[in-house]
Amino acid sequence: MIAEPGMACPLDGEIATPPLTAADIHVWTIGLSDAIPAPPEATAMLDEGERTRAASFVFERDRALFIRRRSALRRILGGYLGLSPADVVLRSGAHGKPALGLSQERSGLHFNVSNSAGVALCAVTRSGPIGVDVEQIRPMADLDGVAGLVLGPAERAVFDAREGAEKLALFHAAWTRKEAYLKERGEGLMRSPTLIEFGALLGRPEEPIRDADDPGAGQFWRIWAWHPMPGYSAALVAKPAAAPLMHRRFSA
């Protein structure tokens, strides 16, 4: 089902990590400054592998954005784990999905991240695996062609019946849901997005998941969809939570 969450008071410039119960899902919206270079204290939070990756970027702006994203993630996770950002251990899980190091994984904390054009999302929960995606809604040169690679048959029929901005909005609403769903399952884009459809995109008040490879998918996962900022579409997939999403935002 779709839940349009209320936004908590902004926490720009600082991170005050709220308590996280087993029924909670917290979503952090991070505004990424494009000022370069990134501050030295942000770079100091990264591990050796992250610094090597940062150094590999050709353009300084891309390097600074990467450093800001990773340091923000470390600050958020460190708050929940009771660790300094530099002591958070990150690794790549199945199909590149980021995960905590094995020793810290025993904390029961699950997270997922996404970024697009200066905005990043970090979702955190203790209820199990989670997937989140954010995309800037922007014109596409071959929208119809790309839609054929992403939308299922019923979704494509709805898409074809729309025009202009409505088509673009529907595509991004579908793409963020599919990306979040596949990330939650740890599959990435190993399966075709056309095998998955969402009831809300077909004019239904509820949000059942139709997965051609998993007929019972709709019983196990819930979908939240919202606009974290004007011009952006976002979606989150996780096990149903007893509490509504709690939103926080800050600038990095």
PDB file of C-alpha atoms in Angstrom:
ATOM      1  CA  MET A   1       0.000   0.000   0.000  1.00  0.00           C
ATOM      2  CA  ILE A   2       1.075   3.589  -0.493  1.00  0.00           C
ATOM      3  CA  ALA A   3       1.798   5.586   2.617  1.00  0.00           C
ATOM      4  CA  GLU A   4       2.426   9.295   2.163  1.00  0.00           C
ATOM      5  CA  PRO A   5       4.566   9.998   5.232  1.00  0.00           C
ATOM      6  CA  GLY A   6       4.721  13.251   7.132  1.00  0.00           C
ATOM      7  CA  MET A   7       8.051  15.033   7.195  1.00  0.00           C
ATOM      8  CA  ALA A   8       9.672  15.589  10.563  1.00  0.00           C
ATOM      9  CA  CYS A   9      11.442  18.837  11.375  1.00  0.00           C
ATOM     10  CA  PRO A  10      14.625  19.289   9.332  1.00  0.00           C
ATOM     11  CA  LEU A  11      17.913  18.658  11.071  1.00  0.00           C
ATOM     12  CA  ASP A  12      20.160  20.533   8.677  1.00  0.00           C
ATOM     13  CA  GLY A  13      23.806  20.510   9.600  1.00  0.00           C
ATOM     14  CA  GLU A  14      23.602  17.871  12.323  1.00  0.00           C
ATOM     15  CA  ILE A  15      22.486  14.303  12.864  1.00  0.00           C
ATOM     16  CA  ALA A  16      20.421  13.508  15.943  1.00  0.00           C
ATOM     17  CA  THR A  17      19.725   9.787  15.600  1.00  0.00           C
ATOM     18  CA  PRO A  18      16.292   8.929  17.057  1.00  0.00           C
ATOM     19  CA  PRO A  19      15.583   5.608  18.812  1.00  0.00           C
ATOM     20  CA  LEU A  20      14.914   2.771  16.357  1.00  0.00           C
ATOM     21  CA  THR A  21      12.549   0.033  17.547  1.00  0.00           C
ATOM     22  CA  ALA A  22      11.861  -3.233  15.732  1.00  0.00           C
ATOM     23  CA  ALA A  23       8.693  -1.691  14.258  1.00  0.00           C
ATOM     24  CA  ASP A  24      10.382   1.442  12.879  1.00  0.00           C
ATOM     25  CA  ILE A  25      11.702   2.463   9.490  1.00  0.00           C
ATOM     26  CA  HIS A  26      13.693   5.696   9.334  1.00  0.00           C
ATOM     27  CA  VAL A  27      14.379   7.463   6.042  1.00  0.00           C
ATOM     28  CA  TRP A  28      17.058  10.144   5.809  1.00  0.00           C
ATOM     29  CA  THR A  29      16.940  12.627   2.929  1.00  0.00           C
ATOM     30  CA  ILE A  30      20.412  14.047   2.383  1.00  0.00           C
ATOM     31  CA  GLY A  31      20.947  17.208   0.396  1.00  0.00           C
ATOM     32  CA  LEU A  32      24.408  16.928  -1.156  1.00  0.00           C
ATOM     33  CA  SER A  33      26.305  20.170  -1.541  1.00  0.00           C
ATOM     34  CA  ASP A  34      28.208  20.436  -4.818  1.00  0.00           C
ATOM     35  CA  ALA A  35      30.873  22.632  -3.224  1.00  0.00           C
ATOM     36  CA  ILE A  36      34.366  21.336  -3.912  1.00  0.00           C
ATOM     37  CA  PRO A  37      36.468  19.959  -2.486  1.00  0.00           C
ATOM     38  CA  ALA A  38      34.678  17.934   0.202  1.00  0.00           C
ATOM     39  CA  PRO A  39      35.690  18.971   3.734  1.00  0.00           C
ATOM     40  CA  PRO A  40      38.735  17.124   5.138  1.00  0.00           C
ATOM     41  CA  GLU A  41      36.724  15.847   8.105  1.00  0.00           C
ATOM     42  CA  ALA A  42      34.404  14.025   5.677  1.00  0.00           C
ATOM     43  CA  THR A  43      37.331  12.333   3.939  1.00  0.00           C
ATOM     44  CA  ALA A  44      38.749  11.315   7.327  1.00  0.00           C
ATOM     45  CA  MET A  45      35.617   9.232   8.001  1.00  0.00           C
ATOM     46  CA  LEU A  46      36.240   6.965   4.984  1.00  0.00           C
ATOM     47  CA  ASP A  47      38.128   3.698   4.991  1.00  0.00           C
ATOM     48  CA  GLU A  48      41.084   2.960   2.718  1.00  0.00           C
ATOM     49  CA  GLY A  49      38.955   1.372   0.011  1.00  0.00           C
ATOM     50  CA  GLU A  50      36.613   4.353  -0.094  1.00  0.00           C
ATOM     51  CA  ARG A  51      39.501   6.791  -0.328  1.00  0.00           C
ATOM     52  CA  THR A  52      40.936   4.781  -3.219  1.00  0.00           C
ATOM     53  CA  ARG A  53      37.577   4.857  -4.956  1.00  0.00           C
ATOM     54  CA  ALA A  54      37.228   8.584  -4.364  1.00  0.00           C
ATOM     55  CA  ALA A  55      40.663   9.180  -5.870  1.00  0.00           C
ATOM     56  CA  SER A  56      39.642   7.286  -9.015  1.00  0.00           C
ATOM     57  CA  PHE A  57      37.060   9.895 -10.056  1.00  0.00           C
ATOM     58  CA  VAL A  58      38.235  12.031 -12.940  1.00  0.00           C
ATOM     59  CA  PHE A  59      36.212  15.104 -11.981  1.00  0.00           C
ATOM     60  CA  GLU A  60      36.609  16.814  -8.626  1.00  0.00           C
ATOM     61  CA  ARG A  61      32.862  17.410  -8.313  1.00  0.00           C
ATOM     62  CA  ASP A  62      32.134  13.674  -8.622  1.00  0.00           C
ATOM     63  CA  ARG A  63      34.846  12.936  -6.070  1.00  0.00           C
ATOM     64  CA  ALA A  64      33.383  15.439  -3.607  1.00  0.00           C
ATOM     65  CA  LEU A  65      29.842  14.105  -4.012  1.00  0.00           C
ATOM     66  CA  PHE A  66      31.031  10.539  -3.387  1.00  0.00           C
ATOM     67  CA  ILE A  67      32.875  11.593  -0.234  1.00  0.00           C
ATOM     68  CA  ARG A  68      29.842  13.515   1.025  1.00  0.00           C
ATOM     69  CA  ARG A  69      27.528  10.550   0.386  1.00  0.00           C
ATOM     70  CA  ARG A  70      29.729   8.010   2.114  1.00  0.00           C
ATOM     71  CA  SER A  71      30.543  10.198   5.086  1.00  0.00           C
ATOM     72  CA  ALA A  72      26.824  10.970   5.534  1.00  0.00           C
ATOM     73  CA  LEU A  73      26.019   7.247   5.443  1.00  0.00           C
ATOM     74  CA  ARG A  74      28.719   6.563   8.026  1.00  0.00           C
ATOM     75  CA  ARG A  75      27.419   9.316  10.305  1.00  0.00           C
ATOM     76  CA  ILE A  76      23.888   7.930  10.134  1.00  0.00           C
ATOM     77  CA  LEU A  77      24.864   4.300  10.708  1.00  0.00           C
ATOM     78  CA  GLY A  78      27.340   5.253  13.420  1.00  0.00           C
ATOM     79  CA  GLY A  79      24.547   6.978  15.316  1.00  0.00           C
ATOM     80  CA  TYR A  80      22.434   3.825  15.384  1.00  0.00           C
ATOM     81  CA  LEU A  81      25.390   1.570  16.183  1.00  0.00           C
ATOM     82  CA  GLY A  82      26.875   3.841  18.840  1.00  0.00           C
ATOM     83  CA  LEU A  83      30.131   4.121  16.877  1.00  0.00           C
ATOM     84  CA  SER A  84      32.167   6.911  15.391  1.00  0.00           C
ATOM     85  CA  PRO A  85      31.636   7.203  11.616  1.00  0.00           C
ATOM     86  CA  ALA A  86      35.159   5.965  10.876  1.00  0.00           C
ATOM     87  CA  ASP A  87      34.541   2.785  12.895  1.00  0.00           C
ATOM     88  CA  VAL A  88      31.556   1.675  10.815  1.00  0.00           C
ATOM     89  CA  VAL A  89      32.565  -1.290   8.640  1.00  0.00           C
ATOM     90  CA  LEU A  90      30.933  -1.420   5.214  1.00  0.00           C
ATOM     91  CA  ARG A  91      31.105  -4.175   2.625  1.00  0.00           C
ATOM     92  CA  SER A  92      29.429  -5.183  -0.638  1.00  0.00           C
ATOM     93  CA  GLY A  93      26.802  -7.879  -0.235  1.00  0.00           C
ATOM     94  CA  ALA A  94      24.916  -9.863  -2.876  1.00  0.00           C
ATOM     95  CA  HIS A  95      25.003  -8.181  -6.298  1.00  0.00           C
ATOM     96  CA  GLY A  96      26.832  -5.187  -4.817  1.00  0.00           C
ATOM     97  CA  LYS A  97      24.168  -4.252  -2.268  1.00  0.00           C
ATOM     98  CA  PRO A  98      25.947  -2.355   0.542  1.00  0.00           C
ATOM     99  CA  ALA A  99      25.912  -4.032   3.935  1.00  0.00           C
ATOM    100  CA  LEU A 100      27.495  -3.750   7.353  1.00  0.00           C
ATOM    101  CA  GLY A 101      30.611  -5.727   8.139  1.00  0.00           C
ATOM    102  CA  LEU A 102      29.885  -9.212   9.477  1.00  0.00           C
ATOM    103  CA  SER A 103      30.663  -8.301  13.091  1.00  0.00           C
ATOM    104  CA  GLN A 104      28.388  -5.238  13.026  1.00  0.00           C
ATOM    105  CA  GLU A 105      25.700  -7.078  11.068  1.00  0.00           C
ATOM    106  CA  ARG A 106      24.881  -8.932  14.271  1.00  0.00           C
ATOM    107  CA  SER A 107      23.430  -5.666  15.575  1.00  0.00           C
ATOM    108  CA  GLY A 108      20.325  -6.443  13.490  1.00  0.00           C
ATOM    109  CA  LEU A 109      20.538  -3.114  11.664  1.00  0.00           C
ATOM    110  CA  HIS A 110      19.548  -3.135   7.985  1.00  0.00           C
ATOM    111  CA  PHE A 111      19.979  -0.229   5.591  1.00  0.00           C
ATOM    112  CA  ASN A 112      19.885   0.744   1.948  1.00  0.00           C
ATOM    113  CA  VAL A 113      20.944   3.844   0.036  1.00  0.00           C
ATOM    114  CA  SER A 114      20.233   5.592  -3.253  1.00  0.00           C
ATOM    115  CA  ASN A 115      21.230   8.888  -4.847  1.00  0.00           C
ATOM    116  CA  SER A 116      20.288  10.996  -7.830  1.00  0.00           C
ATOM    117  CA  ALA A 117      21.413  14.465  -8.914  1.00  0.00           C
ATOM    118  CA  GLY A 118      22.436  15.908  -5.558  1.00  0.00           C
ATOM    119  CA  VAL A 119      19.917  14.085  -3.360  1.00  0.00           C
ATOM    120  CA  ALA A 120      20.562  10.860  -1.463  1.00  0.00           C
ATOM    121  CA  LEU A 121      18.291   8.644   0.619  1.00  0.00           C
ATOM    122  CA  CYS A 122      19.308   6.291   3.408  1.00  0.00           C
ATOM    123  CA  ALA A 123      16.678   3.942   4.851  1.00  0.00           C
ATOM    124  CA  VAL A 124      17.348   2.173   8.167  1.00  0.00           C
ATOM    125  CA  THR A 125      15.366  -0.505  10.011  1.00  0.00           C
ATOM    126  CA  ARG A 126      15.701  -3.509  12.310  1.00  0.00           C
ATOM    127  CA  SER A 127      12.777  -5.383  10.743  1.00  0.00           C
ATOM    128  CA  GLY A 128      14.760  -7.042   7.932  1.00  0.00           C
ATOM    129  CA  PRO A 129      16.129  -6.316   4.444  1.00  0.00           C
ATOM    130  CA  ILE A 130      15.075  -3.026   2.892  1.00  0.00           C
ATOM    131  CA  GLY A 131      15.326  -1.352  -0.505  1.00  0.00           C
ATOM    132  CA  VAL A 132      15.062   2.326  -1.416  1.00  0.00           C
ATOM    133  CA  ASP A 133      15.406   4.289  -4.625  1.00  0.00           C
ATOM    134  CA  VAL A 134      15.277   7.968  -5.581  1.00  0.00           C
ATOM    135  CA  GLU A 135      15.316   9.427  -9.072  1.00  0.00           C
ATOM    136  CA  GLN A 136      15.229  12.954 -10.376  1.00  0.00           C
ATOM    137  CA  ILE A 137      12.277  13.312 -12.745  1.00  0.00           C
ATOM    138  CA  ARG A 138      13.891  14.573 -15.918  1.00  0.00           C
ATOM    139  CA  PRO A 139      13.110  14.346 -19.641  1.00  0.00           C
ATOM    140  CA  MET A 140      14.412  11.299 -21.488  1.00  0.00           C
ATOM    141  CA  ALA A 141      15.341  11.241 -25.183  1.00  0.00           C
ATOM    142  CA  ASP A 142      13.752   7.819 -25.807  1.00  0.00           C
ATOM    143  CA  LEU A 143      11.181   7.544 -23.035  1.00  0.00           C
ATOM    144  CA  ASP A 144       8.943   5.138 -24.956  1.00  0.00           C
ATOM    145  CA  GLY A 145      11.865   2.868 -25.779  1.00  0.00           C
ATOM    146  CA  VAL A 146      13.138   2.763 -22.197  1.00  0.00           C
ATOM    147  CA  ALA A 147       9.594   2.181 -20.919  1.00  0.00           C
ATOM    148  CA  GLY A 148       9.477  -0.962 -23.033  1.00  0.00           C
ATOM    149  CA  LEU A 149      12.427  -2.316 -21.039  1.00  0.00           C
ATOM    150  CA  VAL A 150      10.951  -1.423 -17.644  1.00  0.00           C
ATOM    151  CA  LEU A 151       7.145  -1.572 -17.645  1.00  0.00           C
ATOM    152  CA  GLY A 152       5.043  -4.715 -17.523  1.00  0.00           C
ATOM    153  CA  PRO A 153       2.225  -5.217 -20.058  1.00  0.00           C
ATOM    154  CA  ALA A 154      -0.563  -3.736 -17.905  1.00  0.00           C
ATOM    155  CA  GLU A 155       1.652  -0.828 -16.838  1.00  0.00           C
ATOM    156  CA  ARG A 156       2.606  -0.168 -20.444  1.00  0.00           C
ATOM    157  CA  ALA A 157      -1.054   0.110 -21.420  1.00  0.00           C
ATOM    158  CA  VAL A 158      -1.585   2.790 -18.762  1.00  0.00           C
ATOM    159  CA  PHE A 159       1.639   4.526 -19.831  1.00  0.00           C
ATOM    160  CA  ASP A 160       0.632   4.591 -23.514  1.00  0.00           C
ATOM    161  CA  ALA A 161      -2.696   6.204 -22.636  1.00  0.00           C
ATOM    162  CA  ARG A 162      -0.973   9.201 -21.056  1.00  0.00           C
ATOM    163  CA  GLU A 163       0.797  12.200 -22.525  1.00  0.00           C
ATOM    164  CA  GLY A 164       3.780  14.424 -21.781  1.00  0.00           C
ATOM    165  CA  ALA A 165       4.527  15.076 -18.109  1.00  0.00           C
ATOM    166  CA  GLU A 166       2.061  12.403 -16.944  1.00  0.00           C
ATOM    167  CA  LYS A 167       3.949   9.780 -18.934  1.00  0.00           C
ATOM    168  CA  LEU A 168       7.253  10.888 -17.471  1.00  0.00           C
ATOM    169  CA  ALA A 169       5.891  10.886 -13.908  1.00  0.00           C
ATOM    170  CA  LEU A 170       4.391   7.413 -14.290  1.00  0.00           C
ATOM    171  CA  PHE A 171       7.644   6.015 -15.664  1.00  0.00           C
ATOM    172  CA  HIS A 172       9.640   7.337 -12.707  1.00  0.00           C
ATOM    173  CA  ALA A 173       7.004   6.106 -10.247  1.00  0.00           C
ATOM    174  CA  ALA A 174       7.346   2.645 -11.773  1.00  0.00           C
ATOM    175  CA  TRP A 175      11.133   2.699 -12.002  1.00  0.00           C
ATOM    176  CA  THR A 176      11.690   3.704  -8.365  1.00  0.00           C
ATOM    177  CA  ARG A 177       9.294   1.006  -7.128  1.00  0.00           C
ATOM    178  CA  LYS A 178      10.937  -1.708  -9.208  1.00  0.00           C
ATOM    179  CA  GLU A 179      14.451  -0.643  -8.260  1.00  0.00           C
ATOM    180  CA  ALA A 180      13.562  -0.547  -4.550  1.00  0.00           C
ATOM    181  CA  TYR A 181      11.868  -3.945  -4.756  1.00  0.00           C
ATOM    182  CA  LEU A 182      14.771  -5.631  -6.509  1.00  0.00           C
ATOM    183  CA  LYS A 183      17.261  -4.014  -4.110  1.00  0.00           C
ATOM    184  CA  GLU A 184      15.248  -5.234  -1.107  1.00  0.00           C
ATOM    185  CA  ARG A 185      15.487  -8.759  -2.456  1.00  0.00           C
ATOM    186  CA  GLY A 186      19.215  -8.344  -3.087  1.00  0.00           C
ATOM    187  CA  GLU A 187      18.742  -9.047  -6.801  1.00  0.00           C
ATOM    188  CA  GLY A 188      19.637  -5.719  -8.350  1.00  0.00           C
ATOM    189  CA  LEU A 189      18.752  -5.824 -12.038  1.00  0.00           C
ATOM    190  CA  MET A 190      19.437  -9.543 -12.366  1.00  0.00           C
ATOM    191  CA  ARG A 191      15.792  -9.953 -13.425  1.00  0.00           C
ATOM    192  CA  SER A 192      13.809  -7.991 -15.975  1.00  0.00           C
ATOM    193  CA  PRO A 193      11.720  -5.193 -14.381  1.00  0.00           C
ATOM    194  CA  THR A 194       8.941  -6.076 -16.840  1.00  0.00           C
ATOM    195  CA  LEU A 195       8.196  -9.175 -14.723  1.00  0.00           C
ATOM    196  CA  ILE A 196       7.055  -6.954 -11.841  1.00  0.00           C
ATOM    197  CA  GLU A 197       3.989  -4.711 -11.749  1.00  0.00           C
ATOM    198  CA  PHE A 198       2.419  -2.496  -9.084  1.00  0.00           C
ATOM    199  CA  GLY A 199      -1.276  -1.998  -8.461  1.00  0.00           C
ATOM    200  CA  ALA A 200      -1.049   1.728  -7.709  1.00  0.00           C
ATOM    201  CA  LEU A 201       0.201   2.366 -11.239  1.00  0.00           C
ATOM    202  CA  LEU A 202      -2.870   0.606 -12.636  1.00  0.00           C
ATOM    203  CA  GLY A 203      -5.361   2.918 -10.916  1.00  0.00           C
ATOM    204  CA  ARG A 204      -5.942   0.815  -7.812  1.00  0.00           C
ATOM    205  CA  PRO A 205      -6.048   2.292  -4.295  1.00  0.00           C
ATOM    206  CA  GLU A 206      -3.857  -0.474  -2.892  1.00  0.00           C
ATOM    207  CA  GLU A 207      -0.298  -1.379  -3.864  1.00  0.00           C
ATOM    208  CA  PRO A 208      -0.179  -5.131  -4.521  1.00  0.00           C
ATOM    209  CA  ILE A 209       3.015  -6.452  -6.057  1.00  0.00           C
ATOM    210  CA  ARG A 210       2.698  -8.719  -9.065  1.00  0.00           C
ATOM    211  CA  ASP A 211       5.899 -10.711  -9.487  1.00  0.00           C
ATOM    212  CA  ALA A 212       5.827 -13.300 -12.248  1.00  0.00           C
ATOM    213  CA  ASP A 213       8.562 -15.261 -10.451  1.00  0.00           C
ATOM    214  CA  ASP A 214       7.053 -14.974  -6.957  1.00  0.00           C
ATOM    215  CA  PRO A 215       3.229 -15.094  -6.781  1.00  0.00           C
ATOM    216  CA  GLY A 216       3.295 -14.559  -3.008  1.00  0.00           C
ATOM    217  CA  ALA A 217       5.412 -11.397  -3.093  1.00  0.00           C
ATOM    218  CA  GLY A 218       2.505  -9.108  -2.238  1.00  0.00           C
ATOM    219  CA  GLN A 219       2.009 -10.869   1.084  1.00  0.00           C
ATOM    220  CA  PHE A 220       5.521 -10.234   2.358  1.00  0.00           C
ATOM    221  CA  TRP A 221       6.474  -6.696   1.338  1.00  0.00           C
ATOM    222  CA  ARG A 222       4.958  -3.264   1.579  1.00  0.00           C
ATOM    223  CA  ILE A 223       5.658  -0.288  -0.668  1.00  0.00           C
ATOM    224  CA  TRP A 224       5.894   3.368   0.295  1.00  0.00           C
ATOM    225  CA  ALA A 225       6.104   6.025  -2.435  1.00  0.00           C
ATOM    226  CA  TRP A 226       6.590   9.782  -2.062  1.00  0.00           C
ATOM    227  CA  HIS A 227       8.368  12.874  -3.391  1.00  0.00           C
ATOM    228  CA  PRO A 228      11.307  13.672  -1.077  1.00  0.00           C
ATOM    229  CA  MET A 229      11.842  17.004  -2.863  1.00  0.00           C
ATOM    230  CA  PRO A 230      10.097  18.749  -5.759  1.00  0.00           C
ATOM    231  CA  GLY A 231      11.105  17.064  -8.996  1.00  0.00           C
ATOM    232  CA  TYR A 232      12.140  13.767  -7.372  1.00  0.00           C
ATOM    233  CA  SER A 233      10.355  10.433  -7.060  1.00  0.00           C
ATOM    234  CA  ALA A 234      11.185   7.889  -4.360  1.00  0.00           C
ATOM    235  CA  ALA A 235      10.037   4.460  -3.239  1.00  0.00           C
ATOM    236  CA  LEU A 236      10.856   2.095  -0.394  1.00  0.00           C
ATOM    237  CA  VAL A 237      10.138  -1.621  -0.047  1.00  0.00           C
ATOM    238  CA  ALA A 238      10.368  -3.517   3.239  1.00  0.00           C
ATOM    239  CA  LYS A 239       8.427  -5.852   5.476  1.00  0.00           C
ATOM    240  CA  PRO A 240       5.278  -4.166   6.796  1.00  0.00           C
ATOM    241  CA  ALA A 241       6.126  -1.886   9.703  1.00  0.00           C
ATOM    242  CA  ALA A 242       3.832  -1.247  12.659  1.00  0.00           C
ATOM    243  CA  ALA A 243       4.934   2.382  12.806  1.00  0.00           C
ATOM    244  CA  PRO A 244       4.759   4.958   9.979  1.00  0.00           C
ATOM    245  CA  LEU A 245       7.955   5.969   8.255  1.00  0.00           C
ATOM    246  CA  MET A 246       9.933   8.523  10.218  1.00  0.00           C
ATOM    247  CA  HIS A 247      11.654  11.086   7.998  1.00  0.00           C
ATOM    248  CA  ARG A 248      14.737  13.157   8.767  1.00  0.00           C
ATOM    249  CA  ARG A 249      16.804  15.384   6.508  1.00  0.00           C
ATOM    250  CA  PHE A 250      20.113  17.206   6.615  1.00  0.00           C
ATOM    251  CA  SER A 251      22.743  18.644   4.318  1.00  0.00           C
ATOM    252  CA  ALA A 252      26.132  17.067   3.717  1.00  0.00           C
TER     253      ALA A 252
END
